[in-house]
Coordinates of C-alpha atoms in Angstrom, one line a residue:
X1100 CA 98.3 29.6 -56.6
X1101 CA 98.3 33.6 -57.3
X1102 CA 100.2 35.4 -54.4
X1103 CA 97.7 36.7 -51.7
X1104 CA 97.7 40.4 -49.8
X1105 CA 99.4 39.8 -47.0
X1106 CA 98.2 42.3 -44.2
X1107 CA 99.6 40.5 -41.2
X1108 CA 101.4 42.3 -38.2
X1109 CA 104.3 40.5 -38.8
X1110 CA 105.9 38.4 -39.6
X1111 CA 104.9 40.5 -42.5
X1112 CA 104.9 40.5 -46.6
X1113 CA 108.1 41.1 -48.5
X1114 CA 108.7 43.1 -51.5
X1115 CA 108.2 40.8 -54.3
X1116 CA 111.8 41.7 -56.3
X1117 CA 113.5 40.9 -53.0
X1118 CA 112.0 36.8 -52.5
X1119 CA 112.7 36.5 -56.5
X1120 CA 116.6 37.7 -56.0
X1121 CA 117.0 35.3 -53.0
X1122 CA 115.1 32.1 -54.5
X1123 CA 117.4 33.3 -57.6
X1124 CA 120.4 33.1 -55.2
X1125 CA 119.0 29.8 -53.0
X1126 CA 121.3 27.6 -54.4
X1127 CA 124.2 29.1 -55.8
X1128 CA 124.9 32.8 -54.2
X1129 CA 127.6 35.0 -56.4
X1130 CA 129.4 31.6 -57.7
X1131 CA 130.2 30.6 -53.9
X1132 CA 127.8 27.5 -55.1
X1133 CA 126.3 27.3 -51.4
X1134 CA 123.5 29.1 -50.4
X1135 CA 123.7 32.4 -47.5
X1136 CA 121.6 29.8 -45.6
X1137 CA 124.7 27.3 -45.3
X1138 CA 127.7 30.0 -45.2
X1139 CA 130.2 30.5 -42.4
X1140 CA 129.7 33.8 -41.2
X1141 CA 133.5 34.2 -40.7
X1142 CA 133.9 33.5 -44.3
X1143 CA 134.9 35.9 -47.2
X1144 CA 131.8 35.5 -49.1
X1145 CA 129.9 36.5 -46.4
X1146 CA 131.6 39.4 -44.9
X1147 CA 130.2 42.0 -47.4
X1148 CA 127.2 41.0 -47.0
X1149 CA 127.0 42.2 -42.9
X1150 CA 129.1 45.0 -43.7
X1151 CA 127.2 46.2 -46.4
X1152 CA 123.8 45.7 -44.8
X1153 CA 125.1 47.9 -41.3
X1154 CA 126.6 50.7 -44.5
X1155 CA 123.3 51.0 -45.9
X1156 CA 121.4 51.4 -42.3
X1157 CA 123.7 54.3 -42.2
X1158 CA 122.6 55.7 -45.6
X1159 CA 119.5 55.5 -45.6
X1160 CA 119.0 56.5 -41.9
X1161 CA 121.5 59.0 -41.7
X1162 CA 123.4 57.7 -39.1
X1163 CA 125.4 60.0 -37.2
X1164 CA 129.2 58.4 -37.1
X1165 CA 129.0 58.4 -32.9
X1166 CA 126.5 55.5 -33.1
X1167 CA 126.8 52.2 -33.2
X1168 CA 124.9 50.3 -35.8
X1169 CA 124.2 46.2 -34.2
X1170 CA 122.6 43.2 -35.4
X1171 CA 121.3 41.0 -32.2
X1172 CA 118.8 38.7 -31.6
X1173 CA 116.2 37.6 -29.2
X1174 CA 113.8 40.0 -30.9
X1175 CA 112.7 43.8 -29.4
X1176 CA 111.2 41.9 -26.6
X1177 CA 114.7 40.9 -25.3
X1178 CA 115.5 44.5 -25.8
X1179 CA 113.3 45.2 -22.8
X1180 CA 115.5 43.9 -20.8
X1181 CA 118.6 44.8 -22.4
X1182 CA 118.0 48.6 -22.2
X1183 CA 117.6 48.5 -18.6
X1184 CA 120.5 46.4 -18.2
X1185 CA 122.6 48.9 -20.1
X1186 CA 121.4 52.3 -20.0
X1187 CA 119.9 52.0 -16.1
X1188 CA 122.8 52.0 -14.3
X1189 CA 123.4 55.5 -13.1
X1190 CA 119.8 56.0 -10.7
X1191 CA 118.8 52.6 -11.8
X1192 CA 115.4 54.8 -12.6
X1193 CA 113.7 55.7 -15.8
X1194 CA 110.6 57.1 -17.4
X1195 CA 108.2 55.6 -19.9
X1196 CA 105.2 57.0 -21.9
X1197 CA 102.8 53.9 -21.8
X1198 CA 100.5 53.8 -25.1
X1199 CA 99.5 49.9 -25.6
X1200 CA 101.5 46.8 -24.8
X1201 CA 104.5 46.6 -25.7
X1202 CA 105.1 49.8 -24.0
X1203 CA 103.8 48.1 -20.8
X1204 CA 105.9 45.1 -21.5
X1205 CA 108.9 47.0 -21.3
X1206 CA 108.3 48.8 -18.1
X1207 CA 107.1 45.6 -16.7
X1208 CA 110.6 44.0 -17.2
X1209 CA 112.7 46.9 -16.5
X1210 CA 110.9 46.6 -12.8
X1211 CA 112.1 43.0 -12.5
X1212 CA 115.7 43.9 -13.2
X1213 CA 115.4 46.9 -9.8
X1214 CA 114.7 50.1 -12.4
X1215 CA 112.7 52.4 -10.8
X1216 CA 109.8 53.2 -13.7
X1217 CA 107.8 56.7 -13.7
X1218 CA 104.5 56.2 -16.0
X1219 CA 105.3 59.5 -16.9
X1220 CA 101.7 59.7 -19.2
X1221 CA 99.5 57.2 -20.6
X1222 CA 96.4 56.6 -23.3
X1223 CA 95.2 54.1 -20.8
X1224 CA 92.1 56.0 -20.3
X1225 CA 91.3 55.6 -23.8
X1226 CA 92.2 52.4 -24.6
X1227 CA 95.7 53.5 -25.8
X1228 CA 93.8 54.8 -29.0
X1229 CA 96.0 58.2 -28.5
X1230 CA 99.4 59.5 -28.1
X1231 CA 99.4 61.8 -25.0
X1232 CA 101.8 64.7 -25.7
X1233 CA 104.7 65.4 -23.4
X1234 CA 106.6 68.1 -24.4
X1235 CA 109.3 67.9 -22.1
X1236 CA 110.4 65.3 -19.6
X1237 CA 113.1 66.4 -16.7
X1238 CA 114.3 64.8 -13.8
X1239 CA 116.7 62.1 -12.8
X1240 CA 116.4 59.5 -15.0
X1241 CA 119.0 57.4 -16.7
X1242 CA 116.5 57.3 -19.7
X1243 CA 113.1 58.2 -21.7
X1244 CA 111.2 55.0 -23.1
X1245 CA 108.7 55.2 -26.1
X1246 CA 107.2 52.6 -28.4
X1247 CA 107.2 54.8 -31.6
X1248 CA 104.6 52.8 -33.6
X1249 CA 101.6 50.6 -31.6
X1250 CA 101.1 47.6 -34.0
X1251 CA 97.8 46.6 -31.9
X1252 CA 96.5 50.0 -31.1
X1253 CA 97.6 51.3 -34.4
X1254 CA 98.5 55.2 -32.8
X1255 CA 101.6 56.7 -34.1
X1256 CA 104.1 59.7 -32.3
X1257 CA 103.5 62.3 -34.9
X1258 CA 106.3 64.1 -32.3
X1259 CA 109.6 63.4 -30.7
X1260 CA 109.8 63.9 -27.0
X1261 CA 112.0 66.7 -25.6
X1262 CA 114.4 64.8 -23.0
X1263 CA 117.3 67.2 -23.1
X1264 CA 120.4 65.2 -21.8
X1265 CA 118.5 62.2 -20.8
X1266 CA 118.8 59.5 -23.3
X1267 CA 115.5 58.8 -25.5
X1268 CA 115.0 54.9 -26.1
X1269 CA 112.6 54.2 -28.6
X1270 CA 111.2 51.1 -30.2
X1271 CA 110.8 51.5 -34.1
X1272 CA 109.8 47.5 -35.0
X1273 CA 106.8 48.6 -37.0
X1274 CA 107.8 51.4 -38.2
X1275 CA 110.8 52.0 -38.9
X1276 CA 112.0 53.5 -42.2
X1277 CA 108.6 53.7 -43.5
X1278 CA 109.5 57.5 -42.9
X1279 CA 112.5 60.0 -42.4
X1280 CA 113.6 59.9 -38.7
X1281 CA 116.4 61.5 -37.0
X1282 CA 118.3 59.8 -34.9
X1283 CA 120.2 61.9 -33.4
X1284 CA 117.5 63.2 -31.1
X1285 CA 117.5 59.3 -29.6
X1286 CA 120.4 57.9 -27.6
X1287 CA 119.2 54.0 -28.6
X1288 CA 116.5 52.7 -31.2
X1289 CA 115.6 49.5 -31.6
X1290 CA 113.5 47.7 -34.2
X1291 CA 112.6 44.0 -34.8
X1292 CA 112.9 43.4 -38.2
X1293 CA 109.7 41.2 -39.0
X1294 CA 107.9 43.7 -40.1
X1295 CA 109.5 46.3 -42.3
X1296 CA 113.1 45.2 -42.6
X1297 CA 113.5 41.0 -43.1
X1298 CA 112.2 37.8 -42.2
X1299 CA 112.0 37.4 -37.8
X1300 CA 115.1 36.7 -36.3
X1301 CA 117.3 40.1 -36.1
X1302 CA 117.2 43.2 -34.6
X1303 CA 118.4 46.1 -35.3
X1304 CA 119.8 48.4 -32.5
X1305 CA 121.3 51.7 -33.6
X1306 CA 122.6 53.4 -30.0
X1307 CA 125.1 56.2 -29.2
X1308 CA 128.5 55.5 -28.2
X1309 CA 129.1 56.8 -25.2
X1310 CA 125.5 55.3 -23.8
X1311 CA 127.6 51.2 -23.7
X1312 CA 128.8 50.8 -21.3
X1313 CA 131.4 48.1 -20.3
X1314 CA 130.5 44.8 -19.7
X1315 CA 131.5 44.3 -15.7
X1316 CA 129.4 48.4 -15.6
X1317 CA 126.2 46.8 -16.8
X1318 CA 123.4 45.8 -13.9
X1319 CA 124.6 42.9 -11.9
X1320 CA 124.3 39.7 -13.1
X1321 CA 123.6 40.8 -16.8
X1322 CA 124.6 37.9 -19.4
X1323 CA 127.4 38.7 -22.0
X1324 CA 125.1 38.4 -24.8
X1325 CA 123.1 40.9 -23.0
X1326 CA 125.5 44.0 -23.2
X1327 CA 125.6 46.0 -26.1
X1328 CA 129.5 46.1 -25.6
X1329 CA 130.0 42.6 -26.5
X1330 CA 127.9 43.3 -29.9
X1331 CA 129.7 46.6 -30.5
X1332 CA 133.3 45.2 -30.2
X1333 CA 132.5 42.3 -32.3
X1334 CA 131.0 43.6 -34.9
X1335 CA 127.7 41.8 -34.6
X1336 CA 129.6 38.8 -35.0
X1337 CA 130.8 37.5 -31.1
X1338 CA 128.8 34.7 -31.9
X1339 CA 126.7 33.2 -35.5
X1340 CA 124.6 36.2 -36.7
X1341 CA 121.2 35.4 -38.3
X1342 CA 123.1 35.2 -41.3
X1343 CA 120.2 34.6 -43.7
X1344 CA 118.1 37.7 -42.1
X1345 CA 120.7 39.9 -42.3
X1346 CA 121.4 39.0 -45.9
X1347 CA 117.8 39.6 -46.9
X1348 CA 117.6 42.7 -44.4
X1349 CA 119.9 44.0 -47.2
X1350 CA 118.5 43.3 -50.2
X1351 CA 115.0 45.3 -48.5
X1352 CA 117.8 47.9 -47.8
X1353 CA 118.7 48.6 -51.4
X1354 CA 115.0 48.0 -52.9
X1355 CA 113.8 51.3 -50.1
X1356 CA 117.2 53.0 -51.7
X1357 CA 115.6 52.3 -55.2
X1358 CA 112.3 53.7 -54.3
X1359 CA 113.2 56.8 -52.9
X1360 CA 114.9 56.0 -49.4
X1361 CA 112.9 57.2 -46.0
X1362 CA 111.3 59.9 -48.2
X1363 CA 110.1 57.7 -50.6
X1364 CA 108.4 55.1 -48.1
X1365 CA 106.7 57.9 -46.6
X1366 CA 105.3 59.3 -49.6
X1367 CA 104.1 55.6 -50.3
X1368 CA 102.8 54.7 -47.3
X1369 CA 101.0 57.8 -46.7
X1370 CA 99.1 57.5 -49.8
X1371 CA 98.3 54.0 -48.6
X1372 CA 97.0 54.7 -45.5
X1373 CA 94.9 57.9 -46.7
X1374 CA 93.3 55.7 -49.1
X1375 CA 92.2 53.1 -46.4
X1376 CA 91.5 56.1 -43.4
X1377 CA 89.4 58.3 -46.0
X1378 CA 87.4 55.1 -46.5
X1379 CA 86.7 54.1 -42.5
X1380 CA 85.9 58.0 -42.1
X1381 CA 83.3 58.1 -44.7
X1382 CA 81.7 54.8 -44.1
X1383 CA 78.5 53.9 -41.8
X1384 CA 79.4 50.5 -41.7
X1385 CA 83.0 50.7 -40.5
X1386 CA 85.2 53.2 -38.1
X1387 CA 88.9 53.6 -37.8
X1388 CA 89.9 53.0 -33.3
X1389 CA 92.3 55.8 -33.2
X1390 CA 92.1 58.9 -32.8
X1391 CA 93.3 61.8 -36.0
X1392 CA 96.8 62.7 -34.7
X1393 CA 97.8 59.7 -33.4
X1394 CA 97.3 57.4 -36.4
X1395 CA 99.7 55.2 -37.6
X1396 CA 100.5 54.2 -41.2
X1397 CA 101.2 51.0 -40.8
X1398 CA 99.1 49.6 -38.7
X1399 CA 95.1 50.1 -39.2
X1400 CA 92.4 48.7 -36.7
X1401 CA 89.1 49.0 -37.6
X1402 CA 85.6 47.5 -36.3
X1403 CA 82.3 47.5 -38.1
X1404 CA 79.1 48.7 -37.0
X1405 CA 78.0 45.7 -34.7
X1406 CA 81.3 46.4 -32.4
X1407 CA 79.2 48.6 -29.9
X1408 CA 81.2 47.6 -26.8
X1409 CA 77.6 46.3 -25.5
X1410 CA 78.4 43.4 -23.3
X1411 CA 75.4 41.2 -23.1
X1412 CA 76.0 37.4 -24.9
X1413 CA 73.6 38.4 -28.2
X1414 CA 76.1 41.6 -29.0
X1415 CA 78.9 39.8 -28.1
X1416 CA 77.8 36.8 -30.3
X1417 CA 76.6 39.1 -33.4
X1418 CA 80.0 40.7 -33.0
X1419 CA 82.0 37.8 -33.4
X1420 CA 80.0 36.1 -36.3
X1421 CA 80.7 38.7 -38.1
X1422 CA 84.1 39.8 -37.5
X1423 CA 84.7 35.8 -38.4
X1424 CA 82.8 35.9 -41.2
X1425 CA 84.6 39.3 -43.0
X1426 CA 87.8 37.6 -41.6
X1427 CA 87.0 34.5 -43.5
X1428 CA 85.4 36.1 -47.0
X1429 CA 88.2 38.5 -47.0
X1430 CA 91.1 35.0 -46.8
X1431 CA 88.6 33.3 -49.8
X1432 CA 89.4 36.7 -51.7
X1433 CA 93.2 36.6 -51.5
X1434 CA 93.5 39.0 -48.7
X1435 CA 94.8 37.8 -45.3
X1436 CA 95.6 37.9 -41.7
X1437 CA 93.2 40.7 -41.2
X1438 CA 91.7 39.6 -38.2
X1439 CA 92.3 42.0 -35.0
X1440 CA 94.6 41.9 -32.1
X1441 CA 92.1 40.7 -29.1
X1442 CA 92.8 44.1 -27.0
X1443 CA 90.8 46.3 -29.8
X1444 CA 88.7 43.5 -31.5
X1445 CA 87.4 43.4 -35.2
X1446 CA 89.8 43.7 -37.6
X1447 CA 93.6 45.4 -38.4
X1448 CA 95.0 45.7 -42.1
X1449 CA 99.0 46.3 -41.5
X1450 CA 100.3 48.0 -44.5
X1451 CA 103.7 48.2 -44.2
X1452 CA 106.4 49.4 -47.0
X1453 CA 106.1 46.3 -49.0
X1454 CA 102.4 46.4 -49.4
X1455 CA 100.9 48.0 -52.8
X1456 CA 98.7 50.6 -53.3
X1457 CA 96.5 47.9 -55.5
X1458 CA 96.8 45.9 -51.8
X1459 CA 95.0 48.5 -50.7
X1460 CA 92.8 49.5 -53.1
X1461 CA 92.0 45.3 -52.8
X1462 CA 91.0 45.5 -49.8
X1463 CA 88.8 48.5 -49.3
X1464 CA 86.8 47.2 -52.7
X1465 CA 86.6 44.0 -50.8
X1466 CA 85.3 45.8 -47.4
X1467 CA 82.5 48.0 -49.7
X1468 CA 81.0 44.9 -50.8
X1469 CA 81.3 43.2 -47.3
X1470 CA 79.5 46.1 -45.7
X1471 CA 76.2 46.4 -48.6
X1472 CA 76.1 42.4 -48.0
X1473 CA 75.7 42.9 -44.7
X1474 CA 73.7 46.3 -43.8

C-alpha cells in the first residue's frame, strides 16, 4: 500500500529518510547486532546516541550554556505539574495567558498543587481563536505560563511576552523548531515530542540553571522523578530513558540540520501553510477559525460552509454528515486524520515539519473538488 498524508495532531508523520534509516538499523545498529529498541542505556553503544541527541538540541536551538537540556517523560501534560512543583516555590503564585486547553489544563493543575494562578488575559471570549497581546506582565509571581502553539485552536504567539525577571514557561510541543526561537528570553520550555521531534514518549525540557531547584526545596510532597534536579544531575539517565525515542529524536535532529536548521523549517512551513490559508481565504465553501495574526503553521482548523453555529437538530445533523463525509472521502484519497478537535468542529490539517508541500498541495486539490461536489 502507497504511504498516505498523514495530517494528524500527533502522534504525527515522520520524515520519510528518518523511518528508512531506523528500519535500516532495526536489527543490527552500527555492528552492535541488537537493535536501539533492546540496548542498555548504560551501555557504550548507546551513550552517543543521548549525548549527541541533547548536542544537537543545543545547535540547532542555540542553547545558551546556563541551561539545562533534559529528556523526561510523562509527556507535557506531566509538565503541568512539574513546573509548579519546581518553579512555584517562592509566592507559590503565578500567571498564565489562557488561549485553548492545554493552557487551561496547566493552570488547572498548578491550582491543585496550592499555586495561586492569575488569568492574566484570555481569547475565551472568542473561542480561543486569538492571541491576546500582553506586552508586559509585573508583579509577584514566581512565573509567566504560555502555550506557544494551540494544536486545537490552531492560534500561534507571533510575540514573546515581556516578563522582565520573572521566569517565562512556555509549552513548545507543536511547535517547536518549526521556526527560530530564542530561548534565552524563557527560563523553562517544554515540548512533547510527538509531534515535531520523535515518536510519543519523551519530552524535551530546556530550563535555566539557576530556576532547579534542589530536591527537599521543591513543593512538598513532590516525587523524585518530579524534580528537574534529579534529571539534571543524572544526565537524563536516573532511571531507563525512552531510549528508542531519543534515538529517533536524533536522527529528526540531523534531517532539520540538513534542511536548513530553524531557518529552514520556517521557510518550509511557511510556504505550506500560505498555500493552504490563501486557499480557506479565497474560498466560499470553506473558512480558516483563527484570526490573521494569531495563526499557527502547524496546526490548521477549518469548517465548511454548513458549520453556521445554528443549533437546531437539522443544522446540526447537515453539519455532521458532512464533515463525516469530507472526513471519510479525504481517508479513501490517501489523506488522513483530518477530522477536527470537538471544541472547534469540522476539520484540522496539522502540517508539521515532516509534511510536504505536495501534502499540501494534495489536500487543498482534494478540498476543491469536495467543495464543487457539494455546493
Amino acid at each position: 500500500m502507497a504511504r498516505v498524508y498523514n495530517f494528524s495532531a500527533g502522534p504525527s508523520c515522520l520524515p520519510e529518510e528518518v523511518l528508512n534509516e531506523c528500519a535500516a538499523e532495526m536489527l543490527d545498529y552500527k555492528g552492535t547486532g541488537q537493535s536501539v529498541m533492546e540496548m542498555s542505556h548504560r551501555s557504550k553503544a548507546y551513550e552517543p546516541i543521548i549525548e549527541d541527541a541533547e548536542a544537537m538540541v543545543r545547535k540547532l536551538m542555540n542553547v545558551p550554556e546556563n541551561y539545562k537540556v533534559l529528556f523526561v517523560q510523562g509527556g507535557g501534560s506531566t509538565q503541568f505539574a512539574m513546573v509548579a512543583q519546581n518553579l512555584g516555590i517562592k509566592n507559590k503564585k503565578a500567571a498564565y495567558i489562557e488561549t485553548g486547553v492545554w493552557a487551561k489544563k496547566a493552570a488547572a493543575e498548578a491550582k491543585k498543587l496550592g499555586i495561586a494562578v492569575d488569568v492574566i488575559a484570555s481569547s475565551k471570549d472568542k473561542n480561543y481563536s486569538y492571541i491576546p497581546r500582553v506586552e508586559k506582565v509585573t508583579g509577584d509571581y514566581d512565573y509567566v505560563y504560555i502555550c506557544f502553539n494551540n494544536t486545537i485552536m490552531g492560534t500561534h504567539y507571533e510575540y514573546i511576552p515581556e516578563t522582565g525577571d520573572i521566569p517565562l514557561v512556555a509549552d513548545i510541543s507543536s511547535c517547536v523548531l518549526s521556526e527560530p526561537l530564542d530561548v534565552s528570553k524563557f527560563g523553562l520550555l517544554f515540548a512533547g515530542a510527538q509531534k515535531n521531534l520523535a515518536p510519543a514518549g519523551v519530552t524535551l525540557v530546556i530550563v535555566r540553571e539557576d530556576l532547579i531547584p534542589e530536591v527537599d526545596a521543591c513543593l512538598p510532597g513532590t516525587p523524585t522523578m518530579l524534580a528537574y534536579k534529579t534529571h539534571a544531575d543524572n544526565g537524563s539517565m536516573y532511571n531507563t530513558p525512552p531510549c528508542y525515542t531519543i534515538y529517533v529524536l536524533g536522527k529528526v535532529l540531523h534531517w532539520i540540520e540538513k534542511n536548513g536548521g530553524a531557518e529552514g523549517m520556517l521557510k518550509r512551513n511557511k510556504e505550506k501553510a500560505d498555500y493552504l490559508y490563501n486557499f480557506l481565504d479565497s474560498s466560499d465553501f470553506y473558512h480558516a477559525t483563527t484570526e490573521k495574526g494569531s495563526r499557527s503553521l502547524m496546526n490548521v482548523p477549518f469548517l465548511t460552509k454548513y458549520s453556521t453555529g445554528a443549533t437546531d437538530e437539522a443544522s446540526v445533523a447537515k453539519e455532521k454528515e458532512i464533515n463525516d463525509k469530507f472526513v471519510k472521502e479525504a481517508a479513501a484519497a490517501g489523506l488522513v486524520n483530518l477530522k477536527g478537535h470537538r471544541l472547534v468542529g469540522g476539520m484540522r490539517a496539522s502540517i508539521y515539519n515532516a509534511m510536504t508541500l505536495d501534502g499540501v498541495k494534495a489536500l487543498v486539490d482534494f478540498m476543491k473538488k469536495f467543495a464543487e461536489a457539494n455546493k
